[in-house]
Amino acid sequence: MRTNNAIVDDQGLMNNFAIEPKVYVDEQGDRTGFTPYAEVLNGRLAMIGFISLIALEVFTGKGIFGLLAALQ
Protein backbone atom coordinates (compact mmCIF):
# COMPACT_ATOMS: atom_id res chain seq x y z
CA MET A 1 0.00 0.00 0.00
CA ARG A 2 1.29 3.48 -0.84
CA THR A 3 0.30 6.64 1.02
CA ASN A 4 1.54 10.08 0.00
CA ASN A 5 5.30 9.64 -0.38
CA ALA A 6 5.84 6.72 1.98
CA ILE A 7 5.38 2.99 1.58
CA VAL A 8 3.47 1.13 4.27
CA ASP A 9 3.87 -2.64 4.54
CA ASP A 10 1.20 -5.24 5.46
CA GLN A 11 1.66 -4.68 9.20
CA GLY A 12 1.12 -0.93 8.93
CA LEU A 13 4.79 0.00 9.40
CA MET A 14 6.10 2.85 7.30
CA ASN A 15 9.27 2.22 5.29
CA ASN A 16 10.83 5.52 4.22
CA PHE A 17 13.86 3.84 2.68
CA ALA A 18 11.79 2.13 0.01
CA ILE A 19 11.45 5.42 -1.86
CA GLU A 20 14.18 5.76 -4.47
CA PRO A 21 15.94 9.12 -4.61
CA LYS A 22 15.69 11.19 -7.76
CA VAL A 23 18.77 10.90 -9.98
CA TYR A 24 20.30 14.12 -11.22
CA VAL A 25 23.54 15.31 -12.82
CA ASP A 26 25.49 17.77 -10.71
CA GLU A 27 27.07 20.36 -12.99
CA GLN A 28 30.48 21.38 -11.66
CA GLY A 29 30.65 24.63 -13.57
CA ASP A 30 33.15 25.92 -16.07
CA ARG A 31 36.17 25.89 -13.76
CA THR A 32 37.22 22.24 -14.00
CA GLY A 33 39.14 20.43 -16.71
CA PHE A 34 40.72 21.99 -19.80
CA THR A 35 38.69 25.17 -20.02
CA PRO A 36 39.62 28.68 -21.14
CA TYR A 37 39.57 29.78 -17.48
CA ALA A 38 42.14 27.13 -16.54
CA GLU A 39 44.38 28.02 -19.48
CA VAL A 40 44.33 31.74 -18.65
CA LEU A 41 45.05 31.04 -14.99
CA ASN A 42 47.92 28.70 -15.91
CA GLY A 43 49.40 31.34 -18.23
CA ARG A 44 49.20 34.05 -15.60
CA LEU A 45 50.85 31.88 -12.95
CA ALA A 46 53.62 30.98 -15.41
CA MET A 47 54.25 34.67 -16.12
CA ILE A 48 54.41 35.43 -12.39
CA GLY A 49 56.95 32.63 -11.89
CA PHE A 50 59.08 33.74 -14.83
CA ILE A 51 59.16 37.39 -13.68
CA SER A 52 59.98 36.22 -10.13
CA LEU A 53 62.99 34.26 -11.39
CA ILE A 54 64.22 37.27 -13.37
CA ALA A 55 63.81 39.51 -10.30
CA LEU A 56 65.65 36.94 -8.16
CA GLU A 57 68.59 36.95 -10.55
CA VAL A 58 68.67 40.77 -10.75
CA PHE A 59 68.62 41.26 -6.98
CA THR A 60 71.00 38.45 -5.96
CA GLY A 61 73.29 38.23 -8.99
CA LYS A 62 72.82 34.46 -9.09
CA GLY A 63 70.32 32.24 -10.87
CA ILE A 64 68.16 29.67 -9.19
CA PHE A 65 70.81 26.97 -9.53
CA GLY A 66 73.45 29.27 -8.07
CA LEU A 67 71.29 29.96 -5.05
CA LEU A 68 70.53 26.28 -4.56
CA ALA A 69 74.26 25.45 -4.78
CA ALA A 70 75.04 28.16 -2.20
CA LEU A 71 72.67 26.54 0.31
CA GLN A 72 74.94 23.54 0.76
mmCIF file of N, CA and C in Angstrom:
data_model
loop_
_atom_site.group_PDB
_atom_site.id
_atom_site.type_symbol
_atom_site.label_atom_id
_atom_site.label_comp_id
_atom_site.label_asym_id
_atom_site.label_seq_id
_atom_site.Cartn_x
_atom_site.Cartn_y
_atom_site.Cartn_z
ATOM 1 N N MET A 1 0.847 -1.167 0.000
ATOM 2 C CA MET A 1 0.000 0.000 0.000
ATOM 3 C C MET A 1 0.901 1.242 0.000
ATOM 4 N N ARG A 2 0.497 2.262 -0.739
ATOM 5 C CA ARG A 2 1.294 3.477 -0.841
ATOM 6 C C ARG A 2 0.436 4.653 -0.378
ATOM 7 N N THR A 3 0.994 5.445 0.551
ATOM 8 C CA THR A 3 0.302 6.644 1.018
ATOM 9 C C THR A 3 1.232 7.829 0.874
ATOM 10 N N ASN A 4 0.750 8.866 0.246
ATOM 11 C CA ASN A 4 1.536 10.083 0.002
ATOM 12 C C ASN A 4 2.898 9.726 -0.605
ATOM 13 N N ASN A 5 3.963 9.933 0.125
ATOM 14 C CA ASN A 5 5.302 9.639 -0.382
ATOM 15 C C ASN A 5 5.984 8.535 0.407
ATOM 16 N N ALA A 6 5.256 7.778 1.181
ATOM 17 C CA ALA A 6 5.841 6.721 1.983
ATOM 18 C C ALA A 6 5.184 5.392 1.620
ATOM 19 N N ILE A 7 5.892 4.329 1.838
ATOM 20 C CA ILE A 7 5.381 2.985 1.576
ATOM 21 C C ILE A 7 5.091 2.323 2.918
ATOM 22 N N VAL A 8 3.887 1.800 3.041
ATOM 23 C CA VAL A 8 3.474 1.127 4.267
ATOM 24 C C VAL A 8 3.336 -0.356 3.954
ATOM 25 N N ASP A 9 3.937 -1.203 4.800
ATOM 26 C CA ASP A 9 3.870 -2.641 4.545
ATOM 27 C C ASP A 9 2.557 -3.222 5.092
ATOM 28 N N ASP A 10 2.444 -4.566 5.060
ATOM 29 C CA ASP A 10 1.204 -5.242 5.464
ATOM 30 C C ASP A 10 0.885 -5.044 6.942
ATOM 31 N N GLN A 11 1.886 -4.812 7.758
ATOM 32 C CA GLN A 11 1.662 -4.677 9.197
ATOM 33 C C GLN A 11 1.411 -3.226 9.601
ATOM 34 N N GLY A 12 1.397 -2.331 8.633
ATOM 35 C CA GLY A 12 1.124 -0.928 8.933
ATOM 36 C C GLY A 12 2.365 -0.119 9.263
ATOM 37 N N LEU A 13 3.552 -0.723 9.106
ATOM 38 C CA LEU A 13 4.788 0.000 9.399
ATOM 39 C C LEU A 13 5.234 0.779 8.174
ATOM 40 N N MET A 14 5.679 2.000 8.405
ATOM 41 C CA MET A 14 6.101 2.846 7.297
ATOM 42 C C MET A 14 7.588 2.604 7.003
ATOM 43 N N ASN A 15 7.898 2.447 5.712
ATOM 44 C CA ASN A 15 9.271 2.216 5.286
ATOM 45 C C ASN A 15 9.694 3.384 4.400
ATOM 46 N N ASN A 16 10.394 4.348 4.975
ATOM 47 C CA ASN A 16 10.826 5.523 4.223
ATOM 48 C C ASN A 16 11.963 5.206 3.257
ATOM 49 N N PHE A 17 12.712 4.156 3.517
ATOM 50 C CA PHE A 17 13.864 3.837 2.685
ATOM 51 C C PHE A 17 13.485 3.127 1.394
ATOM 52 N N ALA A 18 12.221 2.783 1.233
ATOM 53 C CA ALA A 18 11.791 2.126 0.011
ATOM 54 C C ALA A 18 11.621 3.115 -1.128
ATOM 55 N N ILE A 19 11.610 4.402 -0.832
ATOM 56 C CA ILE A 19 11.455 5.422 -1.865
ATOM 57 C C ILE A 19 12.826 5.676 -2.488
ATOM 58 N N GLU A 20 12.910 5.539 -3.795
ATOM 59 C CA GLU A 20 14.179 5.758 -4.471
ATOM 60 C C GLU A 20 14.421 7.251 -4.648
ATOM 61 N N PRO A 21 15.649 7.695 -4.422
ATOM 62 C CA PRO A 21 15.940 9.115 -4.607
ATOM 63 C C PRO A 21 15.933 9.479 -6.085
ATOM 64 N N LYS A 22 15.671 10.731 -6.373
ATOM 65 C CA LYS A 22 15.692 11.195 -7.757
ATOM 66 C C LYS A 22 17.145 11.320 -8.214
ATOM 67 N N VAL A 23 17.430 10.854 -9.411
ATOM 68 C CA VAL A 23 18.774 10.902 -9.976
ATOM 69 C C VAL A 23 18.930 12.208 -10.739
ATOM 70 N N TYR A 24 20.033 12.880 -10.507
ATOM 71 C CA TYR A 24 20.300 14.120 -11.221
ATOM 72 C C TYR A 24 21.790 14.232 -11.508
ATOM 73 N N VAL A 25 22.142 15.064 -12.462
ATOM 74 C CA VAL A 25 23.540 15.310 -12.821
ATOM 75 C C VAL A 25 23.949 16.622 -12.181
ATOM 76 N N ASP A 26 24.999 16.577 -11.383
ATOM 77 C CA ASP A 26 25.491 17.771 -10.711
ATOM 78 C C ASP A 26 26.511 18.460 -11.606
ATOM 79 N N GLU A 27 26.148 19.615 -12.137
ATOM 80 C CA GLU A 27 27.068 20.363 -12.990
ATOM 81 C C GLU A 27 28.124 21.019 -12.106
ATOM 82 N N GLN A 28 29.393 20.833 -12.468
ATOM 83 C CA GLN A 28 30.477 21.376 -11.660
ATOM 84 C C GLN A 28 30.882 22.774 -12.096
ATOM 85 N N GLY A 29 30.314 23.282 -13.142
ATOM 86 C CA GLY A 29 30.654 24.625 -13.572
ATOM 87 C C GLY A 29 31.739 24.609 -14.625
ATOM 88 N N ASP A 30 32.163 25.787 -15.005
ATOM 89 C CA ASP A 30 33.149 25.924 -16.069
ATOM 90 C C ASP A 30 34.575 26.019 -15.555
ATOM 91 N N ARG A 31 34.834 25.696 -14.316
ATOM 92 C CA ARG A 31 36.173 25.888 -13.760
ATOM 93 C C ARG A 31 36.917 24.586 -13.510
ATOM 94 N N THR A 32 36.507 23.501 -14.145
ATOM 95 C CA THR A 32 37.222 22.243 -13.999
ATOM 96 C C THR A 32 37.598 21.725 -15.376
ATOM 97 N N GLY A 33 38.710 21.008 -15.446
ATOM 98 C CA GLY A 33 39.141 20.433 -16.712
ATOM 99 C C GLY A 33 39.889 21.434 -17.577
ATOM 100 N N PHE A 34 40.020 21.128 -18.855
ATOM 101 C CA PHE A 34 40.715 21.994 -19.799
ATOM 102 C C PHE A 34 39.737 23.025 -20.335
ATOM 103 N N THR A 35 39.601 24.110 -19.629
ATOM 104 C CA THR A 35 38.689 25.170 -20.022
ATOM 105 C C THR A 35 39.485 26.440 -20.271
ATOM 106 N N PRO A 36 38.910 27.411 -20.939
ATOM 107 C CA PRO A 36 39.619 28.679 -21.141
ATOM 108 C C PRO A 36 40.036 29.334 -19.824
ATOM 109 N N TYR A 37 39.217 29.211 -18.785
ATOM 110 C CA TYR A 37 39.572 29.783 -17.483
ATOM 111 C C TYR A 37 40.855 29.142 -16.946
ATOM 112 N N ALA A 38 40.957 27.827 -17.050
ATOM 113 C CA ALA A 38 42.138 27.125 -16.542
ATOM 114 C C ALA A 38 43.383 27.506 -17.346
ATOM 115 N N GLU A 39 43.231 27.664 -18.645
ATOM 116 C CA GLU A 39 44.377 28.019 -19.482
ATOM 117 C C GLU A 39 44.863 29.436 -19.179
ATOM 118 N N VAL A 40 43.938 30.369 -18.980
ATOM 119 C CA VAL A 40 44.327 31.740 -18.651
ATOM 120 C C VAL A 40 45.005 31.782 -17.290
ATOM 121 N N LEU A 41 44.454 31.075 -16.318
ATOM 122 C CA LEU A 41 45.054 31.036 -14.986
ATOM 123 C C LEU A 41 46.450 30.424 -15.037
ATOM 124 N N ASN A 42 46.615 29.345 -15.776
ATOM 125 C CA ASN A 42 47.921 28.704 -15.908
ATOM 126 C C ASN A 42 48.926 29.654 -16.555
ATOM 127 N N GLY A 43 48.519 30.388 -17.567
ATOM 128 C CA GLY A 43 49.401 31.338 -18.229
ATOM 129 C C GLY A 43 49.823 32.465 -17.302
ATOM 130 N N ARG A 44 48.878 32.966 -16.529
ATOM 131 C CA ARG A 44 49.201 34.054 -15.597
ATOM 132 C C ARG A 44 50.159 33.595 -14.511
ATOM 133 N N LEU A 45 49.942 32.395 -13.981
ATOM 134 C CA LEU A 45 50.852 31.879 -12.953
ATOM 135 C C LEU A 45 52.248 31.626 -13.521
ATOM 136 N N ALA A 46 52.320 31.185 -14.770
ATOM 137 C CA ALA A 46 53.625 30.976 -15.408
ATOM 138 C C ALA A 46 54.349 32.307 -15.589
ATOM 139 N N MET A 47 53.623 33.353 -15.971
ATOM 140 C CA MET A 47 54.247 34.670 -16.123
ATOM 141 C C MET A 47 54.750 35.203 -14.785
ATOM 142 N N ILE A 48 53.979 34.989 -13.720
ATOM 143 C CA ILE A 48 54.411 35.431 -12.391
ATOM 144 C C ILE A 48 55.680 34.697 -11.980
ATOM 145 N N GLY A 49 55.750 33.399 -12.226
ATOM 146 C CA GLY A 49 56.948 32.626 -11.890
ATOM 147 C C GLY A 49 58.152 33.061 -12.695
ATOM 148 N N PHE A 50 57.969 33.329 -13.974
ATOM 149 C CA PHE A 50 59.083 33.744 -14.830
ATOM 150 C C PHE A 50 59.623 35.104 -14.397
ATOM 151 N N ILE A 51 58.747 36.056 -14.128
ATOM 152 C CA ILE A 51 59.165 37.387 -13.681
ATOM 153 C C ILE A 51 59.838 37.289 -12.307
ATOM 154 N N SER A 52 59.360 36.401 -11.449
ATOM 155 C CA SER A 52 59.982 36.219 -10.131
ATOM 156 C C SER A 52 61.409 35.694 -10.267
ATOM 157 N N LEU A 53 61.622 34.772 -11.190
ATOM 158 C CA LEU A 53 62.988 34.259 -11.394
ATOM 159 C C LEU A 53 63.917 35.330 -11.953
ATOM 160 N N ILE A 54 63.406 36.168 -12.846
ATOM 161 C CA ILE A 54 64.224 37.265 -13.374
ATOM 162 C C ILE A 54 64.555 38.248 -12.255
ATOM 163 N N ALA A 55 63.569 38.598 -11.419
ATOM 164 C CA ALA A 55 63.811 39.509 -10.302
ATOM 165 C C ALA A 55 64.797 38.906 -9.310
ATOM 166 N N LEU A 56 64.712 37.614 -9.064
ATOM 167 C CA LEU A 56 65.649 36.940 -8.162
ATOM 168 C C LEU A 56 67.071 37.067 -8.672
ATOM 169 N N GLU A 57 67.253 36.869 -9.976
ATOM 170 C CA GLU A 57 68.587 36.955 -10.545
ATOM 171 C C GLU A 57 69.110 38.387 -10.541
ATOM 172 N N VAL A 58 68.243 39.359 -10.755
ATOM 173 C CA VAL A 58 68.674 40.768 -10.752
ATOM 174 C C VAL A 58 69.097 41.184 -9.346
ATOM 175 N N PHE A 59 68.339 40.820 -8.345
ATOM 176 C CA PHE A 59 68.618 41.264 -6.979
ATOM 177 C C PHE A 59 69.768 40.507 -6.321
ATOM 178 N N THR A 60 69.959 39.238 -6.628
ATOM 179 C CA THR A 60 71.000 38.453 -5.964
ATOM 180 C C THR A 60 72.246 38.276 -6.811
ATOM 181 N N GLY A 61 72.134 38.438 -8.120
ATOM 182 C CA GLY A 61 73.292 38.233 -8.988
ATOM 183 C C GLY A 61 73.526 36.770 -9.324
ATOM 184 N N LYS A 62 72.697 35.889 -8.819
ATOM 185 C CA LYS A 62 72.819 34.458 -9.089
ATOM 186 C C LYS A 62 71.483 33.943 -9.606
ATOM 187 N N GLY A 63 71.546 32.895 -10.412
ATOM 188 C CA GLY A 63 70.324 32.243 -10.870
ATOM 189 C C GLY A 63 69.804 31.304 -9.819
ATOM 190 N N ILE A 64 68.773 30.596 -10.159
ATOM 191 C CA ILE A 64 68.157 29.672 -9.189
ATOM 192 C C ILE A 64 69.102 28.535 -8.825
ATOM 193 N N PHE A 65 69.873 28.057 -9.823
ATOM 194 C CA PHE A 65 70.809 26.970 -9.529
ATOM 195 C C PHE A 65 71.977 27.464 -8.680
ATOM 196 N N GLY A 66 72.399 28.692 -8.902
ATOM 197 C CA GLY A 66 73.454 29.267 -8.070
ATOM 198 C C GLY A 66 73.025 29.422 -6.624
ATOM 199 N N LEU A 67 71.800 29.836 -6.414
ATOM 200 C CA LEU A 67 71.292 29.960 -5.050
ATOM 201 C C LEU A 67 71.132 28.600 -4.378
ATOM 202 N N LEU A 68 70.675 27.613 -5.131
ATOM 203 C CA LEU A 68 70.529 26.284 -4.555
ATOM 204 C C LEU A 68 71.887 25.668 -4.233
ATOM 205 N N ALA A 69 72.897 25.955 -5.060
ATOM 206 C CA ALA A 69 74.260 25.451 -4.785
ATOM 207 C C ALA A 69 74.843 26.148 -3.567
ATOM 208 N N ALA A 70 74.507 27.400 -3.343
ATOM 209 C CA ALA A 70 75.041 28.157 -2.204
ATOM 210 C C ALA A 70 74.422 27.697 -0.883
ATOM 211 N N LEU A 71 73.315 27.016 -0.917
ATOM 212 C CA LEU A 71 72.668 26.541 0.306
ATOM 213 C C LEU A 71 73.420 25.398 0.956
ATOM 214 N N GLN A 72 74.243 24.710 0.203
ATOM 215 C CA GLN A 72 74.938 23.538 0.762
ATOM 216 C C GLN A 72 76.078 23.921 1.601
#
